[in-house]
Tab-separated table of C-alpha atoms in Angstrom:
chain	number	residue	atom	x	y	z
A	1	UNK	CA	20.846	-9.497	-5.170
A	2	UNK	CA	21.828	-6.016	-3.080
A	3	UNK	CA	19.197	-4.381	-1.900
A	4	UNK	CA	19.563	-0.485	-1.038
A	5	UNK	CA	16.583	-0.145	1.256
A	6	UNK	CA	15.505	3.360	2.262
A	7	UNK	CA	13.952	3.880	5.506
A	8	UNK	CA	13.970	1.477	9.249
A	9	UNK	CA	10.666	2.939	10.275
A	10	UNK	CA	7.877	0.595	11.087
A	11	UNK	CA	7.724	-0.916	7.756
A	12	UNK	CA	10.790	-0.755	6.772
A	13	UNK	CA	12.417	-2.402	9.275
A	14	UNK	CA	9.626	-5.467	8.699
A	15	UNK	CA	10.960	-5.532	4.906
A	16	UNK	CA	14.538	-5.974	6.202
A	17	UNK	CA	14.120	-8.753	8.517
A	18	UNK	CA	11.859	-10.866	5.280
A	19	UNK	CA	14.442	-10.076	2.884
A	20	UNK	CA	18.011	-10.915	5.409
A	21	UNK	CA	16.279	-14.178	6.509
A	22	UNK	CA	16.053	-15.849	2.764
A	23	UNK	CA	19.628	-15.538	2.584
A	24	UNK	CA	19.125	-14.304	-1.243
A	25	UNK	CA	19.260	-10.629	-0.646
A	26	UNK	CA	22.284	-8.750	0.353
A	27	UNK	CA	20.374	-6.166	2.049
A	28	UNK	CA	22.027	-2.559	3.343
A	29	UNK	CA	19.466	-0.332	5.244
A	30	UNK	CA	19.785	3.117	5.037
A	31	UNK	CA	18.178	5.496	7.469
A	32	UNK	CA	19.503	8.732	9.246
A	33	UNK	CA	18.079	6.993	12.787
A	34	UNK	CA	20.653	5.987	14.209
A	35	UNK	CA	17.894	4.258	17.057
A	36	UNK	CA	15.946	2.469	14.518
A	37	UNK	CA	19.325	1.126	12.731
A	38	UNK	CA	21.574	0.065	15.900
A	39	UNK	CA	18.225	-2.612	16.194
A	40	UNK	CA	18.482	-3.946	12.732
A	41	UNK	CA	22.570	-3.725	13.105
A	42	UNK	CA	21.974	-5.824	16.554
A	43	UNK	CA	20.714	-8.809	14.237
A	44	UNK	CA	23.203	-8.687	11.363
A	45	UNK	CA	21.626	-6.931	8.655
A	46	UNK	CA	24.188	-3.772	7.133
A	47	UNK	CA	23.043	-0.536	8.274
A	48	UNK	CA	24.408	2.971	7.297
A	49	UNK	CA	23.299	6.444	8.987
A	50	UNK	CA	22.558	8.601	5.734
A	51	UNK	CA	20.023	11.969	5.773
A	52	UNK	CA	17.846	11.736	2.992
A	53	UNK	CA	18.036	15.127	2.279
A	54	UNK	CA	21.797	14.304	1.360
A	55	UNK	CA	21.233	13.776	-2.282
A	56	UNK	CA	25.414	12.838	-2.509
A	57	UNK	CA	25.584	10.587	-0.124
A	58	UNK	CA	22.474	8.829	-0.810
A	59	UNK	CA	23.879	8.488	-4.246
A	60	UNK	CA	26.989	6.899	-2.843
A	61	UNK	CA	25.053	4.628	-1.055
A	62	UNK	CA	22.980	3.638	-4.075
A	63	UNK	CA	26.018	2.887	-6.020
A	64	UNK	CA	26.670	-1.003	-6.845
A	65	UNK	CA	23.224	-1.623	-5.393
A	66	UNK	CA	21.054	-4.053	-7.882
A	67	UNK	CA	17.874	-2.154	-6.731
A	68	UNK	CA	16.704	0.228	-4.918
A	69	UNK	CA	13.334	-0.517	-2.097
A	70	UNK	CA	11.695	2.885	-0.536
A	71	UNK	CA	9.594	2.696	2.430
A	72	UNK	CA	10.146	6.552	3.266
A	73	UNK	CA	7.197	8.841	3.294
A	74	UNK	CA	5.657	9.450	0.315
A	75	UNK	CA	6.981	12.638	-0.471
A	76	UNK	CA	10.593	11.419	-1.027
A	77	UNK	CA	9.540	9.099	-3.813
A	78	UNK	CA	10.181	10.961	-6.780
A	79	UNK	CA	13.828	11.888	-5.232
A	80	UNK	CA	14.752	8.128	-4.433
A	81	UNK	CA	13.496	7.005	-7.918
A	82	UNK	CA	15.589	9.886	-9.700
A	83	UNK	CA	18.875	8.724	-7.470
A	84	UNK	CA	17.715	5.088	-8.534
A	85	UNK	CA	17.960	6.077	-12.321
A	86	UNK	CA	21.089	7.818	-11.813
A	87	UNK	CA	23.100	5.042	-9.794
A	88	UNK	CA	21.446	2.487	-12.577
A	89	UNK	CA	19.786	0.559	-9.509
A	90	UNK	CA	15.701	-1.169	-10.497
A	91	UNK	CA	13.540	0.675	-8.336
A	92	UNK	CA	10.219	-0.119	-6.055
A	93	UNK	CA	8.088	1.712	-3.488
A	94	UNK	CA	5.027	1.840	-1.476
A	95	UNK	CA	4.001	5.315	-2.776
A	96	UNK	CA	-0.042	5.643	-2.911
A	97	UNK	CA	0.689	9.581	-4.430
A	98	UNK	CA	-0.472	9.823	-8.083
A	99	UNK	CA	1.097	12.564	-8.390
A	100	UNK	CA	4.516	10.339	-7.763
A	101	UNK	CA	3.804	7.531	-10.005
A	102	UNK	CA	3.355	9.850	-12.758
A	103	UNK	CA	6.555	11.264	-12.309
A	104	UNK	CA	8.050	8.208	-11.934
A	105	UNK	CA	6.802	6.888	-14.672
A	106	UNK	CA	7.903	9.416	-17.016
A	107	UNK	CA	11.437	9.035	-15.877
A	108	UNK	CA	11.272	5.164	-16.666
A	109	UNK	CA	10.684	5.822	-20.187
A	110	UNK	CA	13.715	4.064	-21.866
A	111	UNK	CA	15.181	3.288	-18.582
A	112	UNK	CA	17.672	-0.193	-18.566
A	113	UNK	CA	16.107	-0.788	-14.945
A	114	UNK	CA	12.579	-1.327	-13.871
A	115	UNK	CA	10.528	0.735	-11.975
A	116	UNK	CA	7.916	-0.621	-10.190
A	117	UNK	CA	6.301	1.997	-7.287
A	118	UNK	CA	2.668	1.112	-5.283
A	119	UNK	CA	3.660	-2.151	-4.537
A	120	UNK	CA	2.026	-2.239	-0.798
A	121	UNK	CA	-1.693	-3.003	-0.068
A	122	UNK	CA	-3.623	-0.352	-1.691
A	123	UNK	CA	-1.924	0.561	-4.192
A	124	UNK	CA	-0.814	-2.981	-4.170
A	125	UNK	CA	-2.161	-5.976	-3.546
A	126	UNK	CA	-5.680	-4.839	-4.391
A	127	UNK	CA	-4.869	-3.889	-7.664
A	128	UNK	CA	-3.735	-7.481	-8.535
A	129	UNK	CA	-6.536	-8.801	-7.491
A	130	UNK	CA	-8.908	-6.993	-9.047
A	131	UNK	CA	-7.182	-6.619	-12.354
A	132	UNK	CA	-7.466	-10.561	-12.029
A	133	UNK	CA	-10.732	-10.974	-11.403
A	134	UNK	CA	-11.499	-8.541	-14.315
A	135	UNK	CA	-9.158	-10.603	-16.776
A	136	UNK	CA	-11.587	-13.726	-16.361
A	137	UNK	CA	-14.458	-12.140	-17.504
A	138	UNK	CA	-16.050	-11.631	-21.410
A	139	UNK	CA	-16.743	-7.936	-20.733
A	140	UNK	CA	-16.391	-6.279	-17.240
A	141	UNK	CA	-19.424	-4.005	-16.236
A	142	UNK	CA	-18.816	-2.941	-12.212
A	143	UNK	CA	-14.833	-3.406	-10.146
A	144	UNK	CA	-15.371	-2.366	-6.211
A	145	UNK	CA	-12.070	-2.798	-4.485
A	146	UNK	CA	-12.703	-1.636	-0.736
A	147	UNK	CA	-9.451	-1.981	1.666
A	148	UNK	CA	-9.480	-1.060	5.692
A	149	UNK	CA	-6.320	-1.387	7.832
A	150	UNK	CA	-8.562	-0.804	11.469
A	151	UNK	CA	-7.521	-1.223	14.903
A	152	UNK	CA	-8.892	-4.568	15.929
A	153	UNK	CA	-10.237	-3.042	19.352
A	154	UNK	CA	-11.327	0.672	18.539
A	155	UNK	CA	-12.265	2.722	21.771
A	156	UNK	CA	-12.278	6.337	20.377
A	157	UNK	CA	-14.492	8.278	18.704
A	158	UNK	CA	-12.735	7.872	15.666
A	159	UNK	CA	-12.504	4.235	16.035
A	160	UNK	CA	-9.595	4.161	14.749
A	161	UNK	CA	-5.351	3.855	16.109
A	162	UNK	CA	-2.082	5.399	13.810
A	163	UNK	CA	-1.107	1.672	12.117
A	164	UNK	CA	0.721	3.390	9.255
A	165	UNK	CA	2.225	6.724	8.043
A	166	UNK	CA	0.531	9.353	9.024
A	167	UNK	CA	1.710	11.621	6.377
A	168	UNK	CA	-0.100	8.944	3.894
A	169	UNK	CA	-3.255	8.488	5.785
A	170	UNK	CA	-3.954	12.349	5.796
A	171	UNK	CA	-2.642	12.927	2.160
A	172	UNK	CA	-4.938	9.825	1.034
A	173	UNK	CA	-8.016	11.938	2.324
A	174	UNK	CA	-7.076	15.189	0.828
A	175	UNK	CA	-6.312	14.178	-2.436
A	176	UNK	CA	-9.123	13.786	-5.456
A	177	UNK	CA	-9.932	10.038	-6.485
A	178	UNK	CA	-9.482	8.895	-9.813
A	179	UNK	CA	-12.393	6.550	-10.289
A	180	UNK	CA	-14.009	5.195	-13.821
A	181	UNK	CA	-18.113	6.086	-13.487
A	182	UNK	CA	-20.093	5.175	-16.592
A	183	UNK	CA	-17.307	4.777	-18.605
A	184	UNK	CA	-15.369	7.883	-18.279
A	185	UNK	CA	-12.502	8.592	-15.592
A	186	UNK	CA	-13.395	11.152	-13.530
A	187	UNK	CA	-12.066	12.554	-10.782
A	188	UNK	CA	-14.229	12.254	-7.392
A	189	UNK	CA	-13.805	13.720	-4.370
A	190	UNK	CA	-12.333	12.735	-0.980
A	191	UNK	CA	-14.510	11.643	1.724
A	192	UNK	CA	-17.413	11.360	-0.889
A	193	UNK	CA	-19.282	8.343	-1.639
A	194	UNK	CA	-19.966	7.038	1.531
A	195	UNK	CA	-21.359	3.662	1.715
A	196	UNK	CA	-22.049	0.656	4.128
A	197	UNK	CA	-21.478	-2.633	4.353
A	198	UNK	CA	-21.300	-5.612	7.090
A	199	UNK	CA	-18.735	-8.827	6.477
A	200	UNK	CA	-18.574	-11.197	9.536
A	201	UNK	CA	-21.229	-10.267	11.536
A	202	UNK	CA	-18.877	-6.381	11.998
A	203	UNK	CA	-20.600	-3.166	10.345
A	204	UNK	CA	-18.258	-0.558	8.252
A	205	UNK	CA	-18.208	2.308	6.013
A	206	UNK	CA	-16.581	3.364	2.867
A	207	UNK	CA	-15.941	6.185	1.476
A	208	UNK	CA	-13.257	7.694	-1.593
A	209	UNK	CA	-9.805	8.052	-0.590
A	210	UNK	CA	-6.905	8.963	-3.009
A	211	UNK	CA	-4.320	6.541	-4.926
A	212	UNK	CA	-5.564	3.027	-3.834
A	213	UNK	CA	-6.224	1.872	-7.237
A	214	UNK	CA	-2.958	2.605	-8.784
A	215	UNK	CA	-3.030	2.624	-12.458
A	216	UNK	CA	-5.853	0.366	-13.264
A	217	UNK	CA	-7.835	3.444	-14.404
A	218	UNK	CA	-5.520	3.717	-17.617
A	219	UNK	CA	-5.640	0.191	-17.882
A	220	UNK	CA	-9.171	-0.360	-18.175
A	221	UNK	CA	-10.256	2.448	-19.590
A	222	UNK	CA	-12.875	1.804	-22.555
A	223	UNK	CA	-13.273	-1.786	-21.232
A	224	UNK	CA	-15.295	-1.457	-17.648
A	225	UNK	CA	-18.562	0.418	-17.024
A	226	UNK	CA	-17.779	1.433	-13.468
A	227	UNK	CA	-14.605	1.085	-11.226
A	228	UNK	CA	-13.771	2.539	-7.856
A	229	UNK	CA	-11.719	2.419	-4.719
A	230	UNK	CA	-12.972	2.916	-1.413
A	231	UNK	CA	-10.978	2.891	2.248
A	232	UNK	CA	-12.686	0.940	4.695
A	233	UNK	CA	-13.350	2.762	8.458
A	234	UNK	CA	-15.811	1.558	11.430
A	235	UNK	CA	-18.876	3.771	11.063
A	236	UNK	CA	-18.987	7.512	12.000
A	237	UNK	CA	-14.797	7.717	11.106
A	238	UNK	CA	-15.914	9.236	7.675
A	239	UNK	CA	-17.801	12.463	9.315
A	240	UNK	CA	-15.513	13.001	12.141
A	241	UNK	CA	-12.385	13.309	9.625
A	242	UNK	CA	-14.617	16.216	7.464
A	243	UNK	CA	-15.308	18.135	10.350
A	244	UNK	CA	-11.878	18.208	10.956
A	245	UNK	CA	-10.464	18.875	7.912
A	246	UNK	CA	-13.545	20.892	6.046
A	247	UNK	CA	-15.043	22.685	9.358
A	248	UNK	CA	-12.280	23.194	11.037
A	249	UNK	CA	-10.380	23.673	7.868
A	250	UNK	CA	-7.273	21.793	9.237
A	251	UNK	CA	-6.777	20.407	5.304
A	252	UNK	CA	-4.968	23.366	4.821
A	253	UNK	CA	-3.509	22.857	7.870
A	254	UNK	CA	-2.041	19.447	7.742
A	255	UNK	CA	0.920	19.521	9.828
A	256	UNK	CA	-0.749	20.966	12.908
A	257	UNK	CA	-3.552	17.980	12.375
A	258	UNK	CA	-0.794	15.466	12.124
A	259	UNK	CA	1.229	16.664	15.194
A	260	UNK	CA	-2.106	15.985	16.395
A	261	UNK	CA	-2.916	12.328	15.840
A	262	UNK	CA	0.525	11.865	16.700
A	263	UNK	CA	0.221	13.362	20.138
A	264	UNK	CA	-3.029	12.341	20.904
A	265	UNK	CA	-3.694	8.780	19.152
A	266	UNK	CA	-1.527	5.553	20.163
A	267	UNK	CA	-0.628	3.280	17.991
A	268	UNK	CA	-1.648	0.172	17.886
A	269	UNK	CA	-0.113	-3.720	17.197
A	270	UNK	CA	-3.251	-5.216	17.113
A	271	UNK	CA	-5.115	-4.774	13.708
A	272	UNK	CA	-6.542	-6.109	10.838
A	273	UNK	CA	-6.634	-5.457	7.229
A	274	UNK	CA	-9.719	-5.879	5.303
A	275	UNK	CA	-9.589	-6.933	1.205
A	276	UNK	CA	-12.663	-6.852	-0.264
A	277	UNK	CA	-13.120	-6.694	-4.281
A	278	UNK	CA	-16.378	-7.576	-6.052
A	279	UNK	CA	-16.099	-7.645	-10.199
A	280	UNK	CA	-19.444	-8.422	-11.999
A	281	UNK	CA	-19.823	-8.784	-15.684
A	282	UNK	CA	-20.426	-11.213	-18.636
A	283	UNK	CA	-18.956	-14.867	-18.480
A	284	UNK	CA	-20.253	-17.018	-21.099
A	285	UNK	CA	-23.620	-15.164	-21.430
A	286	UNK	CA	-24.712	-15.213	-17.874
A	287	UNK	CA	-24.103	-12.005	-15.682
A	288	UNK	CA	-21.896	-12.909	-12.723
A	289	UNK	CA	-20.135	-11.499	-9.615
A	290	UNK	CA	-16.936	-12.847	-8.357
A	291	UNK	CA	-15.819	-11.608	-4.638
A	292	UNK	CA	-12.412	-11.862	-3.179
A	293	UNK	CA	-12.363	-11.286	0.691
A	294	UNK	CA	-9.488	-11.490	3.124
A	295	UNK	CA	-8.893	-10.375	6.457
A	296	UNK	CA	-5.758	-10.588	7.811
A	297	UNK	CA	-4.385	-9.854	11.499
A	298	UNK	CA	-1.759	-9.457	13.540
A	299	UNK	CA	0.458	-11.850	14.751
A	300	UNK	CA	3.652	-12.827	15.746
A	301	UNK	CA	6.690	-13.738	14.140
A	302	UNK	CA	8.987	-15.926	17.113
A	303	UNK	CA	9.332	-13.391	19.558
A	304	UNK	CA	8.925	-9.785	17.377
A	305	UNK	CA	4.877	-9.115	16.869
A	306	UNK	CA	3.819	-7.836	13.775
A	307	UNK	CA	0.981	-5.978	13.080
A	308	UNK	CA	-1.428	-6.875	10.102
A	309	UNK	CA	-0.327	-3.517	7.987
A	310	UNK	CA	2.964	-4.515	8.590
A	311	UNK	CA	2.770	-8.118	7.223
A	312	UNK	CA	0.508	-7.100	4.303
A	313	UNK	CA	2.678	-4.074	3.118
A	314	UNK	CA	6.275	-5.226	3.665
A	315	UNK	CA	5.237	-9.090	1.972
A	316	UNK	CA	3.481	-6.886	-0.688
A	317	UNK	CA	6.748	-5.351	-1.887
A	318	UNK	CA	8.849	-8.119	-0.920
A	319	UNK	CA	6.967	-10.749	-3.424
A	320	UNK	CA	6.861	-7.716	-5.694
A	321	UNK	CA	10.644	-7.772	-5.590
A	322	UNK	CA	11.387	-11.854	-5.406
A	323	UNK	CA	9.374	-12.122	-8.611
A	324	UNK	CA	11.110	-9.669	-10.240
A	325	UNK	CA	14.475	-11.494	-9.175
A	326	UNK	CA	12.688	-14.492	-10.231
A	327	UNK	CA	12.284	-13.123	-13.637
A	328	UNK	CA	8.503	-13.586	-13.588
A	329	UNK	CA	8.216	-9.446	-14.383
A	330	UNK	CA	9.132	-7.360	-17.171
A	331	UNK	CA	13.204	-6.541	-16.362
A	332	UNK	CA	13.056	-2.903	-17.766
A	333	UNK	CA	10.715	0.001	-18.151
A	334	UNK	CA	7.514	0.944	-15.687
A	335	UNK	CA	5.815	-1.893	-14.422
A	336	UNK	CA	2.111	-1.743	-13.275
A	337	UNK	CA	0.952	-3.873	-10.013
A	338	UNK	CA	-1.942	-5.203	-12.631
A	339	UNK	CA	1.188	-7.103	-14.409
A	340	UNK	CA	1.609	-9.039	-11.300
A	341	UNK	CA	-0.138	-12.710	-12.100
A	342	UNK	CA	-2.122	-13.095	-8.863
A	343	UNK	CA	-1.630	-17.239	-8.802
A	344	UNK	CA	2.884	-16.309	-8.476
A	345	UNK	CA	1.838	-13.510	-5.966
A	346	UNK	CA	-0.022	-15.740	-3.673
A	347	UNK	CA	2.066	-19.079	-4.158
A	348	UNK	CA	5.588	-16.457	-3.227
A	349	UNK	CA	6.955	-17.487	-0.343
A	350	UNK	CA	6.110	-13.366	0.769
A	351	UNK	CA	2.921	-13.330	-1.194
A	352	UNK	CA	1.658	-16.252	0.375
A	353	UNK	CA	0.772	-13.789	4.127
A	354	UNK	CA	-1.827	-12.915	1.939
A	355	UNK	CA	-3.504	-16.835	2.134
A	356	UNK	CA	-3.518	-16.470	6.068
A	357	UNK	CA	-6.444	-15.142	7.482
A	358	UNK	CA	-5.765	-15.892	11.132
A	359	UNK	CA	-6.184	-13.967	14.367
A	360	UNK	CA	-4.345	-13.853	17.701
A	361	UNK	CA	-6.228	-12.789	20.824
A	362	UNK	CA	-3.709	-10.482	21.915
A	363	UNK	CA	0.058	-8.933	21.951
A	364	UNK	CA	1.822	-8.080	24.328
């Protein structure tokens, strides 16, 4: 199968190596860093230097492709998935911007190819999951899915290191948050809901963030009582970020806050995701709650060391994909995470990172 994939940033460059290593994808990166590409290049895998801005020739690129994998920021999406339906390549993303998916789902309508965006962690991963748990109940009452991708050794006040796009993290807290609240979809704000909760002995918050659930709002509408999405943080994170962005009024300042964090927080390999879903509802007449809970950290793949968002996103959208070359998803048309089967996700040679909870003491 070629593979056009778009972008050799930190997660892209993670998809590449799981998708060159099976042998089963013909994989051509596409990036207009020449840096990040002359690494990939260095271990085989086809690179070409192409701006993104460069509608032409992207499209050229694009052309004789099967399908089409974006891991650039999440403002390019709806470009790469219109260049996608022009070149007649399937098309998947990591997008967590609603405003995105709706666009690309429009444009699927009738499509020959698939389109398949938010297939990361959150959108993602999560949404399996929970749309799983939901499916084994009689009627559904209360879906919590709460996801945290934390620095495993925070030391400033925000307790918290850049492990992903910064352009997503800010836009995710910006954004309203569709949510499902006594049976009706509303729209919540970000930053609101704040909660607390303790798993392994470690305290954390939660609180709204935007795009996480995908499209299980549509889905279940009419059928659940309450659902929601919350990001995970170490406590105090929550009240820092509003001061910044509502006191200091840097939301409608973005770039100058993200030049910021850029500056001023490291990054950081050593991490850990956090899945937590709790469904509760009717099974056979008795009211039950089912909990799925993962943690999974970073580690180290020979000698390259990979950071838990990296593992978690990049085998999200790489099981996405080998299922779909597997013929285990619908071949045409939009395609929701929720139509993922979470018992293929898991036992996919990608999916299965997700089975791992494991922990390395350091990287260096």
């Amino acid at each position: 199968m070629k593979i056009a994939l778009l972008g050799a940033g930190h997660i892209g460059q993670t998809i590449a190596r799981l998708l060159h290593a099976t042998g089963d994808y013909e994989v051509t990166v596409l990036d207009k860093n020449g840096g990040y590409l002359k690494v990939l290049a260095a271990e085989g895998i086809a690179t070409a230097e192409v701006d993104s801005d460069n509608r032409g020739a992207l499209a050229a690129q694009l052309r004789g492709k099967d399908a089409v994998v974006n891991a650039l920021p999440y403002h390019l999406a709806i470009t790469a998935a219109e260049l996608a339906l022009e070149c007649g390549c399937h098309y998947f993303d990591l997008t967590e911007d609603v405003a995105a998916t709706q666009a690309i789902k429009k444009m699927s309508v009738g499509a020959k190819t698939a389109f398949m965006p938010q297939c990361g962690l959150a959108p993602g991963f999560i949404g399996i999951v929970a749309h799983h748990l939901a499916s084994g109940f009689d009627s559904v009452r209360d879906v919590q899915m709460r996801v945290g991708a934390l620095p495993a050794f925070p030391t400033n006040a925000l307790k918290y290191n850049l492990t992903w796009s910064v352009d997503g993290l800010i836009n995710e807290y910006c954004h309203p948050c569709e949510a499902i609240h006594e049976g009706d979809t509303i729209a919540a704000l970000p930053l609101e809901g704040l909660e607390h909760f303790s798993l392994d002995g470690t305290e954390y918050e939660a609180f709204n963030t935007s795009g996480g659930l995908g499209t299980l709002c549509e889905t279940w509408a009419g059928k659940v009582r309450n659902l929601d999405y919350k990001t995970v943080r170490y406590p105090g994170h929550r009240d820092l970020m509003q001061f910044l962005l509502g006191d200091l009024g840097l939301k409608s300042d973005q770039g100058n806050l993200k030049d910021i964090m850029r500056k001023s927080m490291p990054a950081t390999m050593q991490d850990v995701v956090l899945v937590f879903v709790t469904v509760s509802g009717m099974k056979n007449g008795v009211l039950l709650q089912e909990v799925f809970a993962r943690k999974i950290f970073a580690t180290r793949d020979g000698a390259q060391p990979l950071s838990a968002i990296q593992i978690t996103t990049a085998a999200g959208i790489c099981a996405a994909v080998d299922l779909f070359r597997e013929g285990k998803l619908p071949q045409s048309g939009f395609v929701r995470q929720e139509q993922v089967a979470l018992p293929d996700f898991l036992a996919n040679r990608f999916g299965s990172a997700y089975q791992q909870s494991r922990q390395v003491e350091s990287i260096s």
